[in-house]
PDB file of C-alpha atoms in Angstrom:
ATOM      1  CA  MET A   1      13.729  -0.418  19.434  1.00  0.00           C
ATOM      2  CA  GLY A   2      13.146  -4.154  19.013  1.00  0.00           C
ATOM      3  CA  LYS A   3      10.995  -5.582  16.228  1.00  0.00           C
ATOM      4  CA  LYS A   4       8.133  -6.382  18.600  1.00  0.00           C
ATOM      5  CA  GLU A   5       7.925  -2.797  19.855  1.00  0.00           C
ATOM      6  CA  GLU A   6       8.285  -1.550  16.287  1.00  0.00           C
ATOM      7  CA  LEU A   7       5.452  -3.810  15.136  1.00  0.00           C
ATOM      8  CA  LYS A   8       3.258  -2.680  18.028  1.00  0.00           C
ATOM      9  CA  ASP A   9       3.749   0.965  17.054  1.00  0.00           C
ATOM     10  CA  ILE A  10       2.935   0.283  13.410  1.00  0.00           C
ATOM     11  CA  ILE A  11      -0.188  -1.811  14.036  1.00  0.00           C
ATOM     12  CA  TRP A  12      -1.429   0.860  16.462  1.00  0.00           C
ATOM     13  CA  GLU A  13      -1.042   3.526  13.769  1.00  0.00           C
ATOM     14  CA  ILE A  14      -2.939   1.303  11.324  1.00  0.00           C
ATOM     15  CA  TRP A  15      -5.663   0.800  13.941  1.00  0.00           C
ATOM     16  CA  LYS A  16      -5.981   4.569  14.512  1.00  0.00           C
ATOM     17  CA  ILE A  17      -6.377   5.220  10.785  1.00  0.00           C
ATOM     18  CA  SER A  18      -8.929   2.405  10.520  1.00  0.00           C
ATOM     19  CA  LEU A  19     -10.839   3.719  13.524  1.00  0.00           C
ATOM     20  CA  ASN A  20     -11.016   7.210  12.019  1.00  0.00           C
ATOM     21  CA  ALA A  21     -12.250   5.768   8.726  1.00  0.00           C
ATOM     22  CA  LYS A  22     -14.864   3.689  10.559  1.00  0.00           C
ATOM     23  CA  ARG A  23     -16.135   6.686  12.515  1.00  0.00           C
ATOM     24  CA  PHE A  24     -16.353   8.903   9.434  1.00  0.00           C
ATOM     25  CA  LEU A  25     -18.099   6.129   7.504  1.00  0.00           C
ATOM     26  CA  GLN A  26     -20.650   5.353  10.213  1.00  0.00           C
ATOM     27  CA  TYR A  27     -21.657   8.975  10.657  1.00  0.00           C
ATOM     28  CA  SER A  28     -21.797   9.575   6.917  1.00  0.00           C
ATOM     29  CA  PHE A  29     -23.862   6.424   6.423  1.00  0.00           C
ATOM     30  CA  TYR A  30     -26.399   7.499   9.023  1.00  0.00           C
ATOM     31  CA  LEU A  31     -26.724  10.968   7.511  1.00  0.00           C
ATOM     32  CA  HIS A  32     -27.551   9.327   4.193  1.00  0.00           C
ATOM     33  CA  LYS A  33     -29.696   6.487   5.527  1.00  0.00           C
ATOM     34  CA  PRO A  34     -31.223   7.301   8.929  1.00  0.00           C
ATOM     35  CA  ASP A  35     -33.604   5.040  10.848  1.00  0.00           C
ATOM     36  CA  THR A  36     -36.856   6.907  10.265  1.00  0.00           C
ATOM     37  CA  ALA A  37     -38.704   8.833   7.575  1.00  0.00           C
ATOM     38  CA  ASP A  38     -38.858  11.906   9.844  1.00  0.00           C
ATOM     39  CA  GLU A  39     -35.080  11.942  10.170  1.00  0.00           C
ATOM     40  CA  LEU A  40     -34.633  11.488   6.417  1.00  0.00           C
ATOM     41  CA  GLU A  41     -37.014  14.364   5.709  1.00  0.00           C
ATOM     42  CA  TYR A  42     -35.123  16.583   8.139  1.00  0.00           C
ATOM     43  CA  LEU A  43     -31.742  15.717   6.622  1.00  0.00           C
ATOM     44  CA  LYS A  44     -32.969  16.228   3.052  1.00  0.00           C
ATOM     45  CA  THR A  45     -33.852  19.839   3.847  1.00  0.00           C
ATOM     46  CA  SER A  46     -30.727  20.668   5.895  1.00  0.00           C
ATOM     47  CA  ARG A  47     -27.910  22.263   3.909  1.00  0.00           C
ATOM     48  CA  ASP A  48     -25.681  21.997   6.970  1.00  0.00           C
ATOM     49  CA  PHE A  49     -26.049  18.253   7.325  1.00  0.00           C
ATOM     50  CA  LYS A  50     -25.697  17.720   3.572  1.00  0.00           C
ATOM     51  CA  PHE A  51     -22.344  19.475   3.799  1.00  0.00           C
ATOM     52  CA  ILE A  52     -21.364  17.474   6.900  1.00  0.00           C
ATOM     53  CA  ALA A  53     -22.334  14.181   5.235  1.00  0.00           C
ATOM     54  CA  ARG A  54     -20.173  14.952   2.192  1.00  0.00           C
ATOM     55  CA  ALA A  55     -17.258  16.040   4.388  1.00  0.00           C
ATOM     56  CA  LEU A  56     -17.465  12.856   6.469  1.00  0.00           C
ATOM     57  CA  TRP A  57     -17.542  10.662   3.366  1.00  0.00           C
ATOM     58  CA  ARG A  58     -14.559  12.559   1.933  1.00  0.00           C
ATOM     59  CA  ASN A  59     -12.586  11.979   5.134  1.00  0.00           C
ATOM     60  CA  ALA A  60     -13.502   8.281   5.161  1.00  0.00           C
ATOM     61  CA  VAL A  61     -12.164   7.939   1.617  1.00  0.00           C
ATOM     62  CA  ILE A  62      -8.927   9.748   2.468  1.00  0.00           C
ATOM     63  CA  GLU A  63      -8.310   7.609   5.560  1.00  0.00           C
ATOM     64  CA  LEU A  64      -9.034   4.351   3.728  1.00  0.00           C
ATOM     65  CA  SER A  65      -6.758   5.345   0.856  1.00  0.00           C
ATOM     66  CA  LYS A  66      -3.907   5.589   3.371  1.00  0.00           C
ATOM     67  CA  LEU A  67      -4.441   1.912   4.155  1.00  0.00           C
ATOM     68  CA  PHE A  68      -5.170   0.600   0.672  1.00  0.00           C
ATOM     69  CA  ASN A  69      -2.737   2.460  -1.556  1.00  0.00           C
ATOM     70  CA  SER A  70      -0.173  -0.103  -2.690  1.00  0.00           C
ATOM     71  CA  SER A  71       2.680   2.385  -3.089  1.00  0.00           C
ATOM     72  CA  LYS A  72       5.433   1.785  -0.522  1.00  0.00           C
ATOM     73  CA  ASN A  73       6.618   5.361  -0.859  1.00  0.00           C
ATOM     74  CA  ARG A  74       3.309   7.177  -0.541  1.00  0.00           C
ATOM     75  CA  ASP A  75       1.401   5.878   2.451  1.00  0.00           C
ATOM     76  CA  LYS A  76       3.596   4.530   5.224  1.00  0.00           C
ATOM     77  CA  PHE A  77       0.927   2.375   6.820  1.00  0.00           C
ATOM     78  CA  ASN A  78      -0.692   0.802   3.751  1.00  0.00           C
ATOM     79  CA  ILE A  79      -1.874  -2.739   4.335  1.00  0.00           C
ATOM     80  CA  PHE A  80      -0.107  -4.219   1.288  1.00  0.00           C
ATOM     81  CA  HIS A  81       3.288  -3.172   2.595  1.00  0.00           C
ATOM     82  CA  PHE A  82       2.459  -4.305   6.121  1.00  0.00           C
ATOM     83  CA  ILE A  83       1.243  -7.775   5.139  1.00  0.00           C
ATOM     84  CA  SER A  84       4.278  -8.315   2.896  1.00  0.00           C
ATOM     85  CA  LYS A  85       6.489  -7.787   5.960  1.00  0.00           C
ATOM     86  CA  LEU A  86       4.741 -10.732   7.637  1.00  0.00           C
ATOM     87  CA  GLU A  87       5.689 -13.133   4.828  1.00  0.00           C
ATOM     88  CA  LYS A  88       8.275 -15.884   5.333  1.00  0.00           C
ATOM     89  CA  ASN A  89      11.002 -13.676   3.846  1.00  0.00           C
ATOM     90  CA  GLY A  90       9.602 -10.422   5.277  1.00  0.00           C
ATOM     91  CA  HIS A  91      10.883  -8.062   7.939  1.00  0.00           C
ATOM     92  CA  TYR A  92       8.611  -9.614  10.596  1.00  0.00           C
ATOM     93  CA  ARG A  93       9.078 -13.230   9.505  1.00  0.00           C
ATOM     94  CA  ASP A  94      10.318 -14.226  12.980  1.00  0.00           C
ATOM     95  CA  PHE A  95       6.786 -13.810  14.364  1.00  0.00           C
ATOM     96  CA  LYS A  96       5.631 -16.688  12.126  1.00  0.00           C
ATOM     97  CA  ILE A  97       2.134 -15.503  11.216  1.00  0.00           C
ATOM     98  CA  ASP A  98       0.169 -18.391   9.717  1.00  0.00           C
ATOM     99  CA  GLN A  99       0.618 -18.307   5.930  1.00  0.00           C
ATOM    100  CA  ALA A 100      -2.989 -19.419   5.474  1.00  0.00           C
ATOM    101  CA  LYS A 101      -4.138 -16.246   7.224  1.00  0.00           C
ATOM    102  CA  ILE A 102      -1.856 -14.109   5.071  1.00  0.00           C
ATOM    103  CA  ASP A 103      -3.192 -15.806   1.931  1.00  0.00           C
ATOM    104  CA  ASN A 104      -6.737 -15.202   3.138  1.00  0.00           C
ATOM    105  CA  TRP A 105      -6.024 -11.471   3.600  1.00  0.00           C
ATOM    106  CA  TYR A 106      -4.629 -11.280   0.084  1.00  0.00           C
ATOM    107  CA  ALA A 107      -7.720 -13.094  -1.221  1.00  0.00           C
ATOM    108  CA  GLN A 108     -10.059 -10.668   0.566  1.00  0.00           C
ATOM    109  CA  ILE A 109      -8.124  -7.714  -0.805  1.00  0.00           C
ATOM    110  CA  ASP A 110      -8.351  -9.175  -4.301  1.00  0.00           C
ATOM    111  CA  GLU A 111     -12.103  -9.746  -3.924  1.00  0.00           C
ATOM    112  CA  ASN A 112     -12.519  -6.082  -3.031  1.00  0.00           C
ATOM    113  CA  LYS A 113     -10.112  -4.717  -5.648  1.00  0.00           C
ATOM    114  CA  LYS A 114     -12.852  -2.803  -7.455  1.00  0.00           C
ATOM    115  CA  THR A 115     -13.817  -0.965  -4.274  1.00  0.00           C
ATOM    116  CA  ILE A 116     -10.157  -0.271  -3.472  1.00  0.00           C
ATOM    117  CA  ASP A 117      -9.585   1.142  -6.957  1.00  0.00           C
ATOM    118  CA  LEU A 118     -12.668   3.356  -6.602  1.00  0.00           C
ATOM    119  CA  ILE A 119     -11.511   4.647  -3.209  1.00  0.00           C
ATOM    120  CA  ASN A 120      -8.033   5.447  -4.508  1.00  0.00           C
ATOM    121  CA  GLY A 121      -9.474   7.033  -7.634  1.00  0.00           C
ATOM    122  CA  LEU A 122     -11.720   9.304  -5.590  1.00  0.00           C
ATOM    123  CA  ARG A 123      -8.855  10.231  -3.322  1.00  0.00           C
ATOM    124  CA  ASP A 124      -6.470  11.040  -6.182  1.00  0.00           C
ATOM    125  CA  LYS A 125      -8.829  12.789  -8.583  1.00  0.00           C
ATOM    126  CA  VAL A 126     -11.444  14.398  -6.356  1.00  0.00           C
ATOM    127  CA  TYR A 127     -10.592  14.656  -2.679  1.00  0.00           C
ATOM    128  CA  ALA A 128      -6.822  15.069  -2.497  1.00  0.00           C
ATOM    129  CA  HIS A 129      -6.768  18.587  -3.891  1.00  0.00           C
ATOM    130  CA  THR A 130      -9.188  21.383  -3.068  1.00  0.00           C
ATOM    131  CA  ASP A 131      -7.371  24.230  -4.816  1.00  0.00           C
ATOM    132  CA  GLY A 132      -8.415  23.449  -8.367  1.00  0.00           C
ATOM    133  CA  PRO A 133     -11.010  21.676 -10.538  1.00  0.00           C
ATOM    134  CA  SER A 134     -11.527  18.013  -9.740  1.00  0.00           C
ATOM    135  CA  ASP A 135     -11.611  15.366 -12.448  1.00  0.00           C
ATOM    136  CA  LYS A 136     -14.689  13.211 -11.890  1.00  0.00           C
ATOM    137  CA  ASN A 137     -14.884  11.826 -15.421  1.00  0.00           C
ATOM    138  CA  GLY A 138     -15.399   8.066 -15.427  1.00  0.00           C
ATOM    139  CA  LEU A 139     -15.403   7.828 -11.637  1.00  0.00           C
ATOM    140  CA  ASP A 140     -17.957   5.787  -9.744  1.00  0.00           C
ATOM    141  CA  THR A 141     -18.608   5.788  -5.999  1.00  0.00           C
ATOM    142  CA  PRO A 142     -18.600   2.606  -3.895  1.00  0.00           C
ATOM    143  CA  THR A 143     -21.537   1.884  -1.644  1.00  0.00           C
ATOM    144  CA  PHE A 144     -21.257   2.156   2.119  1.00  0.00           C
ATOM    145  CA  GLU A 145     -21.598  -1.617   2.341  1.00  0.00           C
ATOM    146  CA  GLN A 146     -18.710  -2.167  -0.090  1.00  0.00           C
ATOM    147  CA  THR A 147     -16.542   0.342   1.749  1.00  0.00           C
ATOM    148  CA  GLU A 148     -17.257  -1.246   5.123  1.00  0.00           C
ATOM    149  CA  LYS A 149     -15.756  -4.522   3.876  1.00  0.00           C
ATOM    150  CA  LEU A 150     -12.369  -2.796   3.645  1.00  0.00           C
ATOM    151  CA  ILE A 151     -12.523  -1.934   7.332  1.00  0.00           C
ATOM    152  CA  VAL A 152     -13.397  -5.562   8.119  1.00  0.00           C
ATOM    153  CA  ILE A 153     -10.195  -6.654   6.356  1.00  0.00           C
ATOM    154  CA  ILE A 154      -8.072  -4.215   8.370  1.00  0.00           C
ATOM    155  CA  GLU A 155      -9.701  -5.248  11.634  1.00  0.00           C
ATOM    156  CA  SER A 156      -9.028  -8.906  10.811  1.00  0.00           C
ATOM    157  CA  VAL A 157      -5.310  -8.136  10.453  1.00  0.00           C
ATOM    158  CA  ILE A 158      -5.288  -6.099  13.664  1.00  0.00           C
ATOM    159  CA  LYS A 159      -7.001  -8.857  15.671  1.00  0.00           C
ATOM    160  CA  GLU A 160      -4.600 -11.510  14.396  1.00  0.00           C
ATOM    161  CA  ILE A 161      -1.505  -9.460  15.211  1.00  0.00           C
ATOM    162  CA  TYR A 162      -2.683  -8.691  18.734  1.00  0.00           C
ATOM    163  CA  SER A 163      -3.729 -12.290  19.323  1.00  0.00           C
ATOM    164  CA  SER A 164      -0.729 -14.103  17.820  1.00  0.00           C
ATOM    165  CA  ILE A 165       2.066 -11.737  18.775  1.00  0.00           C
ATOM    166  CA  PHE A 166       0.898  -9.787  21.822  1.00  0.00           C
ATOM    167  CA  ASN A 167      -1.333 -12.509  23.299  1.00  0.00           C
ATOM    168  CA  THR A 168      -4.220 -10.113  23.806  1.00  0.00           C
ATOM    169  CA  HIS A 169      -7.549  -9.271  22.193  1.00  0.00           C
ATOM    170  CA  ALA A 170      -7.970  -6.190  20.046  1.00  0.00           C
ATOM    171  CA  MET A 171     -11.441  -4.942  20.939  1.00  0.00           C
ATOM    172  CA  THR A 172     -12.362  -3.344  17.626  1.00  0.00           C
ATOM    173  CA  ASP A 173     -16.014  -3.447  18.702  1.00  0.00           C
ATOM    174  CA  SER A 174     -15.449  -2.183  22.232  1.00  0.00           C
ATOM    175  CA  PRO A 175     -18.473  -0.422  23.796  1.00  0.00           C
ATOM    176  CA  THR A 176     -16.212   2.570  24.478  1.00  0.00           C
ATOM    177  CA  LEU A 177     -15.730   2.917  20.715  1.00  0.00           C
ATOM    178  CA  LYS A 178     -19.419   2.528  19.893  1.00  0.00           C
ATOM    179  CA  LEU A 179     -20.802   5.497  17.996  1.00  0.00           C
ATOM    180  CA  GLU A 180     -24.373   6.721  18.128  1.00  0.00           C
ATOM    181  CA  PRO A 181     -24.798   9.215  15.292  1.00  0.00           C
ATOM    182  CA  SER A 182     -28.571   8.799  15.459  1.00  0.00           C
ATOM    183  CA  LYS A 183     -29.018  10.631  18.767  1.00  0.00           C
ATOM    184  CA  ILE A 184     -28.665  14.224  17.599  1.00  0.00           C
ATOM    185  CA  ILE A 185     -30.559  13.591  14.357  1.00  0.00           C
ATOM    186  CA  LYS A 186     -33.492  12.030  16.182  1.00  0.00           C
ATOM    187  CA  VAL A 187     -33.662  14.989  18.571  1.00  0.00           C
ATOM    188  CA  LEU A 188     -33.498  17.581  15.791  1.00  0.00           C
ATOM    189  CA  ALA A 189     -36.017  15.755  13.605  1.00  0.00           C
ATOM    190  CA  ALA A 190     -38.456  15.407  16.501  1.00  0.00           C
ATOM    191  CA  GLU A 191     -38.024  19.080  17.398  1.00  0.00           C
ATOM    192  CA  LYS A 192     -38.743  20.142  13.819  1.00  0.00           C
ATOM    193  CA  LYS A 193     -41.779  17.868  13.609  1.00  0.00           C
ATOM    194  CA  SER A 194     -43.072  19.328  16.861  1.00  0.00           C
ATOM    195  CA  ARG A 195     -42.647  22.896  15.599  1.00  0.00           C
ATOM    196  CA  LEU A 196     -44.428  22.089  12.338  1.00  0.00           C
ATOM    197  CA  LYS A 197     -47.238  20.459  14.270  1.00  0.00           C
ATOM    198  CA  GLU A 198     -47.610  23.594  16.416  1.00  0.00           C
ATOM    199  CA  VAL A 199     -47.802  25.769  13.303  1.00  0.00           C
ATOM    200  CA  GLU A 200     -50.304  23.399  11.746  1.00  0.00           C
ATOM    201  CA  ASN A 201     -52.484  23.461  14.864  1.00  0.00           C
ATOM    202  CA  LEU A 202     -52.263  27.249  15.039  1.00  0.00           C
ATOM    203  CA  LEU A 203     -53.330  27.636  11.404  1.00  0.00           C
ATOM    204  CA  LYS A 204     -56.146  25.169  11.925  1.00  0.00           C
ATOM    205  CA  LYS A 205     -57.322  27.067  15.008  1.00  0.00           C
ATOM    206  CA  ASN A 206     -57.282  30.374  13.159  1.00  0.00           C
ATOM    207  CA  ASN A 207     -59.307  28.891  10.309  1.00  0.00           C
ATOM    208  CA  ASP A 208     -61.978  27.458  12.614  1.00  0.00           C
TER     209      ASP A 208
END
């Protein structure tokens, strides 16, 4: 396999991990912060959706930790290792990725180091093992907004590789990838509101 085919396989694997993280994050975000008060009230009283929201957030953390763990030996597709291969003395140096872009990626990663450390801490101490007590002492949780910035960094790398090397556009915001987590919640919240209204009307009628 030539280096170009090898690179294409690797960036596709990185994209798949990023896409999974993005999907988990978007659904989890909506379950925590829906559009309407009715939806929020429904979700607050649903044990099922509370469990689903936590599970989605956990999966988002695990997927992102695959991309932002700096160990070369632990996560094969981590972004630190990948970017280093694009450097002038790196494995993919022949593709001549603009050094200014590489420096900008490193700068963005550095700006988000706190979030990256939190994600990796959660993964290592809380979410990686489910067969024993988790150590949450001293751990904080990043916001959805902070976490989303990590996906933006990955998508920036993906777009540049596809544009510069494969002369095509990576549609990270393609309509076919658009998620609509609000649909089912809106339906369920409206259905519950309708049922409560029927009960309320029935009680009012009986009291008249």
